[in-house]
Amino acid sequence: MNESIAQAVASYRAAILETLEQLHRMPEWGLQEHRTSAHLKAALAAAGIPIQELTETGFVAELTGKEPGLYVGLRADLDALPFIDEAGQTYYAHTCGHDAHATIGLWTLKVLKELELVKRGRVRVIFQPAEERLVGAKLMVEAGAGHLLDELYGVHIRPQQEARLGQAAAALWHRGSTVAESTIKGRPAHGARPHLGVNAIDGAALAVLGVNSLWANPAQQWSAKVTKLAGGGVASNIIPDRAVLTMDLRAESNGLMEEITGKARVACLGAAAAIGGTADFKLLVSVPAAAYDREAIGHLAAAITEVLGPEGLLMPIRSPGSDDFHEFRQANPQLKTAFLALGADATPGLHDPQMTFAPEAVLIGVHILALALARRVAESAG
Ligand SMILES: [Zn+2]
C-alpha cells in the first residue's frame, strides 16, 4: 500500500504543486473563502468525489467503501490572514500554510479514490473555514461535520525551528486559549469631588495586578495577562464609572484553563469590590487545549515512520499556539484524535508576512495521510 501511494504521489507531483500554487494565489479571510471553496469543490467534482456543503464556505467530501467499517476523517482549514500594506490597505496572504492543508485534503482524497483504497468504512475530509478567527470548527461541529466520526486527524505545517522538511510528529500539543473580558463599574462624579464617586480605573488597576499575580502549577504551561484596557471618557475632569479589561489566558490542559480562568474572575470581581464597585466577567472566545488519543497517535506515528523512516518521526511537539481543531473532540468525547505536525522548513515563522515553506512538504503530507487513513479503514472489521 505504501509503495502504490508513493508512486501515485510521485506521478501527481506537478498537479499537486499546481493546486498549492493556485490556492496560494487566492488568499481569503475566514468565512469569506468563496473562491477557495469553489476551486476545491470543482476539483472534487471533476474527480467524482461527492461533497456536502455545511456552511457558506465550509464543506465535507467523502469516499464510502462497500463494506462497513471505521469512519475516519481529516480536518483541512482554508483561510488566510489579513495584513496592512505601506499604503494602509488591507491585503490577505497565506502565511499560516492553510493553502497547504487544503491541498493535502484534496489530494489525499484524490489518491485514495484513484487507488481504490477505501473498500471498507468511510473517509471524510472536513474543509473548514475560519480557523484563524477560531470560529470555523465550531460552525462545522454545529453543522454535524464530526459527530459520527470514529477518528479525526489534523495537519499543520511547522516552522523550521520545530521540524525540518522530512520530519514530522504525530501529536502537536496546542494550548487552550481563552479571551475574557471584565467590565468594572463605579460611580461618576466631578473630578474635584472624587470621594462622591467610585473610580472604575482604580478598580481596573487593581484587577491588572490581581490577574498578573495569579498562580497555577508552574510545572505546567500556562499564562495570564491583560492585553487591553479602556477607561475614561472625553473629559478628564470626570471620575470614570466604567473600565474594561481584556485578558488573554493560555493553558496546556482544559482543567488548568478552568483553574486560571476562575482565578482571573476572582481577581476582577475582587478588585471591583475593593473600591466599592461591581464587575462582570465574560468569556469572549474559548478554544480547548489538545486532548489526543494514544492509539490514534500510534496509527499516525506508524504512517510517518513508513513514509519518512524512523529518523523522520519526531517526539510529540508542545506548541504555545492554539487551534480550533480541538472543538471536534470537545463536542464528541468519543472521537479519537491525533495531529500531524508536518516539517516544512517554514521560515521566518508562521503569521509572518514573509513566510515561505518548502512545497515538497505537501507531497509528504498527502503521502502520510493517505497511508494513515487507508490503513485505518482497511484494518477496520466493520
Ligand atoms: Zn494555522
CSV table of C-alpha atoms and ligand atoms in Angstrom, one decimal:
chain,number,residue,atom,x,y,z
A,1,MET,CA,0.0,0.0,0.0
A,2,ASN,CA,2.8,2.4,0.9
A,3,GLU,CA,4.5,1.7,-2.4
A,4,SER,CA,1.4,2.4,-4.5
A,5,ILE,CA,0.6,5.6,-2.6
A,6,ALA,CA,4.3,6.7,-3.1
A,7,GLN,CA,4.0,6.1,-6.8
A,8,ALA,CA,0.7,7.9,-7.1
A,9,VAL,CA,2.0,11.0,-5.2
A,10,ALA,CA,5.2,11.0,-7.4
A,11,SER,CA,3.1,10.8,-10.6
A,12,TYR,CA,0.8,13.6,-9.5
A,13,ARG,CA,3.7,15.7,-8.2
A,14,ALA,CA,3.3,18.6,-10.7
A,15,ALA,CA,-0.5,18.7,-10.4
A,16,ILE,CA,-0.4,18.7,-6.5
A,17,LEU,CA,2.1,21.6,-6.5
A,18,GLU,CA,-0.1,23.4,-9.1
A,19,THR,CA,-3.1,23.1,-6.7
A,20,LEU,CA,-0.9,24.6,-3.9
A,21,GLU,CA,0.2,27.4,-6.2
A,22,GLN,CA,-3.5,28.2,-7.3
A,23,LEU,CA,-4.8,28.2,-3.7
A,24,HIS,CA,-1.8,30.3,-2.6
A,25,ARG,CA,-2.9,32.9,-5.1
A,26,MET,CA,-6.4,33.2,-3.8
A,27,PRO,CA,-5.9,34.0,-0.1
A,28,GLU,CA,-9.2,34.8,1.7
A,29,TRP,CA,-10.2,35.8,5.2
A,30,GLY,CA,-12.1,33.4,7.4
A,31,LEU,CA,-15.8,32.9,6.5
A,32,GLN,CA,-15.1,34.6,3.1
A,33,GLU,CA,-13.2,31.6,1.5
A,34,HIS,CA,-15.6,31.6,-1.5
A,35,ARG,CA,-13.1,31.2,-4.3
A,36,THR,CA,-11.0,28.7,-2.4
A,37,SER,CA,-14.1,26.7,-1.5
A,38,ALA,CA,-15.4,26.8,-5.2
A,39,HIS,CA,-12.0,25.8,-6.5
A,40,LEU,CA,-11.8,22.7,-4.2
A,41,LYS,CA,-15.4,21.7,-4.9
A,42,ALA,CA,-14.8,21.8,-8.6
A,43,ALA,CA,-11.7,19.7,-8.4
A,44,LEU,CA,-13.5,17.2,-6.2
A,45,ALA,CA,-16.5,17.1,-8.5
A,46,ALA,CA,-14.2,16.5,-11.5
A,47,ALA,CA,-12.7,13.6,-9.6
A,48,GLY,CA,-16.1,12.1,-8.9
A,49,ILE,CA,-15.8,12.7,-5.2
A,50,PRO,CA,-19.1,13.6,-3.5
A,51,ILE,CA,-19.3,16.7,-1.4
A,52,GLN,CA,-21.8,18.1,1.1
A,53,GLU,CA,-22.0,21.9,1.8
A,54,LEU,CA,-22.3,22.6,5.5
A,55,THR,CA,-21.8,26.3,5.9
A,56,GLU,CA,-21.4,29.1,3.4
A,57,THR,CA,-17.8,28.2,2.6
A,58,GLY,CA,-17.2,25.0,4.7
A,59,PHE,CA,-18.0,21.6,3.3
A,60,VAL,CA,-17.1,17.9,3.6
A,61,ALA,CA,-16.0,15.4,0.9
A,62,GLU,CA,-16.2,11.7,1.4
A,63,LEU,CA,-15.3,8.3,0.0
A,64,THR,CA,-17.5,5.5,1.1
A,65,GLY,CA,-16.4,1.8,1.0
A,66,LYS,CA,-18.8,-1.0,0.0
A,67,GLU,CA,-18.2,-2.8,3.3
A,68,PRO,CA,-19.0,-1.3,6.7
A,69,GLY,CA,-16.0,-0.2,8.8
A,70,LEU,CA,-14.3,2.7,10.6
A,71,TYR,CA,-15.4,6.3,9.8
A,72,VAL,CA,-12.2,8.3,9.8
A,73,GLY,CA,-11.6,12.0,9.0
A,74,LEU,CA,-9.1,14.6,8.2
A,75,ARG,CA,-9.6,18.3,9.0
A,76,ALA,CA,-8.2,20.8,6.5
A,77,ASP,CA,-8.5,24.5,7.1
A,78,LEU,CA,-9.0,27.0,4.3
A,79,ASP,CA,-8.4,30.6,5.5
A,80,ALA,CA,-5.6,33.2,5.1
A,81,LEU,CA,-4.6,36.1,7.3
A,82,PRO,CA,-5.1,39.9,6.9
A,83,PHE,CA,-2.2,42.3,6.8
A,84,ILE,CA,-1.9,46.1,6.2
A,85,ASP,CA,0.5,47.3,3.5
A,86,GLU,CA,2.5,50.5,3.5
A,87,ALA,CA,-0.3,52.5,1.9
A,88,GLY,CA,-2.6,51.4,4.7
A,89,GLN,CA,-4.6,48.9,2.6
A,90,THR,CA,-5.7,45.6,3.9
A,91,TYR,CA,-4.5,42.6,2.0
A,92,TYR,CA,-4.7,38.8,2.6
A,93,ALA,CA,-1.9,36.3,2.5
A,94,HIS,CA,-1.5,32.6,3.2
A,95,THR,CA,1.1,32.9,5.9
A,96,CYS,CA,0.0,30.0,8.1
A,97,GLY,CA,0.1,27.4,5.4
A,98,HIS,CA,-3.7,26.7,5.2
A,99,ASP,CA,-3.3,26.6,1.4
A,100,ALA,CA,-1.0,23.6,2.0
A,101,HIS,CA,-3.6,21.9,4.3
A,102,ALA,CA,-6.4,22.4,1.8
A,103,THR,CA,-4.2,21.0,-1.0
A,104,ILE,CA,-3.3,18.0,1.2
A,105,GLY,CA,-7.1,17.4,1.9
A,106,LEU,CA,-8.0,17.5,-1.7
A,107,TRP,CA,-5.2,15.2,-2.9
A,108,THR,CA,-5.4,12.7,-0.1
A,109,LEU,CA,-9.0,12.0,-1.3
A,110,LYS,CA,-7.9,12.0,-4.9
A,111,VAL,CA,-5.1,9.5,-4.3
A,112,LEU,CA,-7.4,7.3,-2.1
A,113,LYS,CA,-10.1,7.3,-4.8
A,114,GLU,CA,-7.6,6.7,-7.7
A,115,LEU,CA,-6.1,3.7,-6.0
A,116,GLU,CA,-9.5,2.5,-4.7
A,117,LEU,CA,-8.2,2.2,-1.1
A,118,VAL,CA,-11.5,2.8,0.6
A,119,LYS,CA,-13.1,-0.6,0.3
A,120,ARG,CA,-14.4,-0.5,3.9
A,121,GLY,CA,-15.7,2.2,6.1
A,122,ARG,CA,-15.6,5.9,5.1
A,123,VAL,CA,-13.0,8.6,4.8
A,124,ARG,CA,-14.2,12.2,5.2
A,125,VAL,CA,-12.2,15.4,4.7
A,126,ILE,CA,-13.6,18.4,6.6
A,127,PHE,CA,-12.8,21.6,4.6
A,128,GLN,CA,-13.1,24.1,7.5
A,129,PRO,CA,-13.4,27.8,7.2
A,130,ALA,CA,-12.1,30.5,9.6
A,131,GLU,CA,-9.6,28.7,11.7
A,132,GLU,CA,-7.7,31.9,12.3
A,133,ARG,CA,-10.9,33.5,13.6
A,134,LEU,CA,-11.3,30.5,15.9
A,135,VAL,CA,-14.9,30.2,14.9
A,136,GLY,CA,-14.8,27.8,11.9
A,137,ALA,CA,-14.5,24.5,13.8
A,138,LYS,CA,-17.5,25.4,16.0
A,139,LEU,CA,-19.6,26.1,12.9
A,140,MET,CA,-18.6,22.8,11.3
A,141,VAL,CA,-19.3,21.0,14.6
A,142,GLU,CA,-22.7,22.6,14.8
A,143,ALA,CA,-23.4,21.6,11.2
A,144,GLY,CA,-22.6,18.0,12.1
A,145,ALA,CA,-19.2,17.6,10.4
A,146,GLY,CA,-17.7,15.5,13.2
A,147,HIS,CA,-20.3,13.9,15.3
A,148,LEU,CA,-20.4,10.5,13.6
A,149,LEU,CA,-16.7,10.0,13.1
A,150,ASP,CA,-14.6,7.4,15.0
A,151,GLU,CA,-11.3,9.1,14.4
A,152,LEU,CA,-10.2,12.6,13.2
A,153,TYR,CA,-6.7,13.7,12.2
A,154,GLY,CA,-5.4,17.3,11.9
A,155,VAL,CA,-2.5,18.6,10.0
A,156,HIS,CA,-0.4,21.8,10.2
A,157,ILE,CA,3.0,22.7,8.7
A,158,ARG,CA,5.6,23.6,11.2
A,159,PRO,CA,8.2,26.4,11.3
A,160,GLN,CA,11.8,25.1,10.8
A,161,GLN,CA,12.7,25.6,14.4
A,162,GLU,CA,10.2,22.8,15.3
A,163,ALA,CA,10.5,20.4,12.4
A,164,ARG,CA,12.6,20.3,9.3
A,165,LEU,CA,11.4,19.1,5.9
A,166,GLY,CA,11.4,15.3,6.0
A,167,GLN,CA,10.5,15.2,9.7
A,168,ALA,CA,7.0,15.0,11.4
A,169,ALA,CA,5.4,14.3,14.7
A,170,ALA,CA,2.1,12.5,15.4
A,171,ALA,CA,0.9,15.0,18.0
A,172,LEU,CA,1.0,18.7,18.2
A,173,TRP,CA,0.0,19.7,21.7
A,174,HIS,CA,-1.8,23.0,21.3
A,175,ARG,CA,-2.7,25.0,24.4
A,176,GLY,CA,-6.1,26.1,25.2
A,177,SER,CA,-6.8,29.8,24.6
A,178,THR,CA,-9.4,32.0,26.3
A,179,VAL,CA,-10.1,35.6,25.8
A,180,ALA,CA,-12.0,37.0,28.8
A,181,GLU,CA,-13.4,40.5,29.4
A,182,SER,CA,-14.3,42.2,32.6
A,183,THR,CA,-16.3,45.5,32.8
A,184,ILE,CA,-15.7,47.3,36.1
A,185,LYS,CA,-18.5,49.6,37.1
A,186,GLY,CA,-18.1,52.5,39.6
A,187,ARG,CA,-20.0,55.8,40.0
A,188,PRO,CA,-19.3,59.0,38.1
A,189,ALA,CA,-18.5,62.3,40.0
A,190,HIS,CA,-16.9,65.6,39.4
A,191,GLY,CA,-13.1,65.4,39.2
A,192,ALA,CA,-12.9,67.9,42.1
A,193,ARG,CA,-15.0,65.6,44.3
A,194,PRO,CA,-13.7,62.1,43.8
A,195,HIS,CA,-15.0,61.0,47.2
A,196,LEU,CA,-18.5,61.2,45.8
A,197,GLY,CA,-17.8,58.7,43.1
A,198,VAL,CA,-16.2,55.3,42.5
A,199,ASN,CA,-13.3,55.5,40.1
A,200,ALA,CA,-13.6,52.4,37.8
A,201,ILE,CA,-10.0,52.9,36.7
A,202,ASP,CA,-8.8,52.3,40.3
A,203,GLY,CA,-10.6,49.0,40.1
A,204,ALA,CA,-9.1,48.2,36.8
A,205,ALA,CA,-5.6,48.9,38.0
A,206,LEU,CA,-6.1,46.5,41.0
A,207,ALA,CA,-7.6,43.9,38.6
A,208,VAL,CA,-4.5,44.1,36.4
A,209,LEU,CA,-2.3,43.5,39.4
A,210,GLY,CA,-4.6,40.6,40.5
A,211,VAL,CA,-4.5,38.9,37.1
A,212,ASN,CA,-0.7,39.3,36.9
A,213,SER,CA,-0.4,37.9,40.5
A,214,LEU,CA,-2.4,34.7,40.0
A,215,TRP,CA,-0.6,31.4,40.2
A,216,ALA,CA,-1.1,27.8,39.0
A,217,ASN,CA,1.2,24.9,39.0
A,218,PRO,CA,4.4,26.1,37.4
A,219,ALA,CA,5.2,22.6,36.2
A,220,GLN,CA,2.6,23.0,33.6
A,221,GLN,CA,2.5,25.6,30.8
A,222,TRP,CA,0.1,28.5,31.3
A,223,SER,CA,0.0,32.3,31.2
A,224,ALA,CA,-2.5,35.0,32.1
A,225,LYS,CA,-2.2,38.7,31.2
A,226,VAL,CA,-4.2,41.8,30.5
A,227,THR,CA,-3.9,42.7,26.8
A,228,LYS,CA,-6.4,45.6,26.5
A,229,LEU,CA,-7.5,48.3,29.0
A,230,ALA,CA,-10.0,51.0,28.3
A,231,GLY,CA,-11.5,53.6,30.7
A,232,GLY,CA,-12.5,57.2,31.0
A,233,GLY,CA,-14.4,59.3,28.6
A,234,VAL,CA,-13.8,62.6,26.6
A,235,ALA,CA,-13.5,64.8,29.7
A,236,SER,CA,-10.5,64.3,32.1
A,237,ASN,CA,-12.3,66.1,34.9
A,238,ILE,CA,-15.0,63.4,35.4
A,239,ILE,CA,-14.4,60.4,37.7
A,240,PRO,CA,-14.9,57.5,35.2
A,241,ASP,CA,-17.6,55.0,36.1
A,242,ARG,CA,-16.6,52.3,33.6
A,243,ALA,CA,-13.4,50.5,32.7
A,244,VAL,CA,-13.0,47.4,30.6
A,245,LEU,CA,-10.1,44.9,30.8
A,246,THR,CA,-9.5,42.2,28.2
A,247,MET,CA,-7.4,39.2,29.2
A,248,ASP,CA,-5.5,36.6,27.1
A,249,LEU,CA,-5.3,33.3,29.0
A,250,ARG,CA,-3.4,30.2,27.9
A,251,ALA,CA,-3.1,26.7,29.4
A,252,GLU,CA,-1.9,23.3,28.3
A,253,SER,CA,-4.9,21.4,29.6
A,254,ASN,CA,-8.6,22.2,29.9
A,255,GLY,CA,-8.5,21.6,33.7
A,256,LEU,CA,-5.8,24.1,34.1
A,257,MET,CA,-7.6,26.6,31.9
A,258,GLU,CA,-10.7,26.3,34.1
A,259,GLU,CA,-8.5,27.0,37.2
A,260,ILE,CA,-6.8,30.1,35.9
A,261,THR,CA,-10.0,31.4,34.3
A,262,GLY,CA,-11.6,31.1,37.8
A,263,LYS,CA,-8.8,32.9,39.4
A,264,ALA,CA,-8.8,35.7,36.9
A,265,ARG,CA,-12.6,36.1,37.6
A,266,VAL,CA,-11.9,36.3,41.3
A,267,ALA,CA,-9.2,38.9,40.7
A,268,CYS,CA,-11.6,41.2,38.6
A,269,LEU,CA,-14.6,40.8,40.9
A,270,GLY,CA,-12.5,41.2,44.0
A,271,ALA,CA,-10.7,44.3,42.6
A,272,ALA,CA,-14.1,46.0,41.8
A,273,ALA,CA,-15.4,45.1,45.3
A,274,ALA,CA,-12.3,46.6,46.9
A,275,ILE,CA,-13.1,50.1,45.5
A,276,GLY,CA,-16.9,49.8,46.2
A,277,GLY,CA,-17.8,49.0,42.6
A,278,THR,CA,-19.0,45.9,40.8
A,279,ALA,CA,-17.7,43.9,37.9
A,280,ASP,CA,-18.8,41.2,35.5
A,281,PHE,CA,-16.6,38.6,33.8
A,282,LYS,CA,-17.4,37.2,30.3
A,283,LEU,CA,-15.6,34.7,28.1
A,284,LEU,CA,-15.4,36.2,24.6
A,285,VAL,CA,-13.5,33.3,22.9
A,286,SER,CA,-12.6,29.9,24.3
A,287,VAL,CA,-10.6,27.3,22.4
A,288,PRO,CA,-10.0,24.0,24.1
A,289,ALA,CA,-6.5,22.6,24.6
A,290,ALA,CA,-5.3,19.5,22.7
A,291,ALA,CA,-6.6,16.2,24.1
A,292,TYR,CA,-5.4,13.4,21.8
A,293,ASP,CA,-5.9,9.7,21.8
A,294,ARG,CA,-2.8,7.4,22.4
A,295,GLU,CA,-3.9,4.9,19.8
A,296,ALA,CA,-4.7,7.5,17.1
A,297,ILE,CA,-1.2,9.0,17.8
A,298,GLY,CA,0.2,5.5,17.3
A,299,HIS,CA,-1.5,5.0,14.0
A,300,LEU,CA,-0.3,8.3,12.7
A,301,ALA,CA,3.2,7.7,14.0
A,302,ALA,CA,3.3,4.3,12.2
A,303,ALA,CA,2.4,6.0,8.9
A,304,ILE,CA,5.1,8.7,9.5
A,305,THR,CA,7.7,6.1,10.1
A,306,GLU,CA,6.8,4.2,7.0
A,307,VAL,CA,7.0,7.3,4.8
A,308,LEU,CA,9.9,9.2,6.4
A,309,GLY,CA,11.8,6.4,8.2
A,310,PRO,CA,12.3,6.1,11.9
A,311,GLU,CA,14.7,9.1,11.8
A,312,GLY,CA,11.8,11.3,10.4
A,313,LEU,CA,9.5,10.6,13.3
A,314,LEU,CA,9.9,13.4,15.9
A,315,MET,CA,8.7,13.3,19.5
A,316,PRO,CA,5.3,15.0,20.1
A,317,ILE,CA,5.7,18.8,19.9
A,318,ARG,CA,4.4,21.1,22.5
A,319,SER,CA,3.1,24.3,20.9
A,320,PRO,CA,2.4,27.6,22.7
A,321,GLY,CA,-0.2,28.2,20.0
A,322,SER,CA,-3.9,27.1,19.7
A,323,ASP,CA,-6.0,25.6,17.0
A,324,ASP,CA,-9.8,25.2,16.9
A,325,PHE,CA,-9.4,21.6,15.7
A,326,HIS,CA,-10.0,20.6,19.3
A,327,GLU,CA,-13.6,21.7,19.2
A,328,PHE,CA,-14.4,18.5,17.3
A,329,ARG,CA,-13.3,16.3,20.2
A,330,GLN,CA,-14.7,18.7,22.8
A,331,ALA,CA,-18.1,18.2,21.2
A,332,ASN,CA,-17.7,14.5,20.8
A,333,PRO,CA,-15.6,13.0,23.6
A,334,GLN,CA,-15.7,9.5,21.9
A,335,LEU,CA,-13.8,10.9,18.9
A,336,LYS,CA,-10.2,9.7,18.8
A,337,THR,CA,-7.8,12.4,17.5
A,338,ALA,CA,-4.2,12.9,16.6
A,339,PHE,CA,-2.4,15.7,14.7
A,340,LEU,CA,0.3,15.6,12.1
A,341,ALA,CA,2.9,18.3,12.8
A,342,LEU,CA,4.4,18.4,9.3
A,343,GLY,CA,8.0,19.6,8.9
A,344,ALA,CA,8.0,22.2,6.1
A,345,ASP,CA,11.0,24.4,6.8
A,346,ALA,CA,8.6,27.3,7.2
A,347,THR,CA,10.6,30.5,7.7
A,348,PRO,CA,10.9,33.1,9.3
A,349,GLY,CA,7.8,31.9,11.1
A,350,LEU,CA,4.1,31.3,10.8
A,351,HIS,CA,1.9,34.5,10.6
A,352,ASP,CA,4.9,36.5,9.3
A,353,PRO,CA,4.1,38.3,6.0
A,354,GLN,CA,7.4,37.0,4.6
A,355,MET,CA,6.6,33.3,5.5
A,356,THR,CA,7.6,30.7,2.9
A,357,PHE,CA,7.9,27.0,3.2
A,358,ALA,CA,9.2,24.0,1.2
A,359,PRO,CA,6.3,23.0,-1.2
A,360,GLU,CA,7.6,19.3,-1.1
A,361,ALA,CA,6.0,19.2,2.4
A,362,VAL,CA,2.6,19.0,0.8
A,363,LEU,CA,3.6,15.8,-1.2
A,364,ILE,CA,4.8,14.3,2.1
A,365,GLY,CA,1.6,15.3,3.8
A,366,VAL,CA,-0.5,13.6,1.2
A,367,HIS,CA,1.6,10.5,1.3
A,368,ILE,CA,1.5,10.2,5.2
A,369,LEU,CA,-2.2,11.0,5.5
A,370,ALA,CA,-3.4,8.9,2.5
A,371,LEU,CA,-1.4,6.0,4.0
A,372,ALA,CA,-2.7,6.5,7.6
A,373,LEU,CA,-6.4,6.8,6.5
A,374,ALA,CA,-6.2,3.9,4.1
A,375,ARG,CA,-4.7,1.7,6.7
A,376,ARG,CA,-7.3,2.6,9.3
A,377,VAL,CA,-10.3,1.8,7.1
A,378,ALA,CA,-8.6,-1.4,5.6
A,379,GLU,CA,-7.9,-2.7,9.2
A,380,SER,CA,-11.4,-2.0,10.4
A,381,ALA,CA,-13.5,-5.0,10.9
A,382,GLY,CA,-16.8,-3.3,10.3
B,1,ZN,ZN,-2.6,27.9,11.0
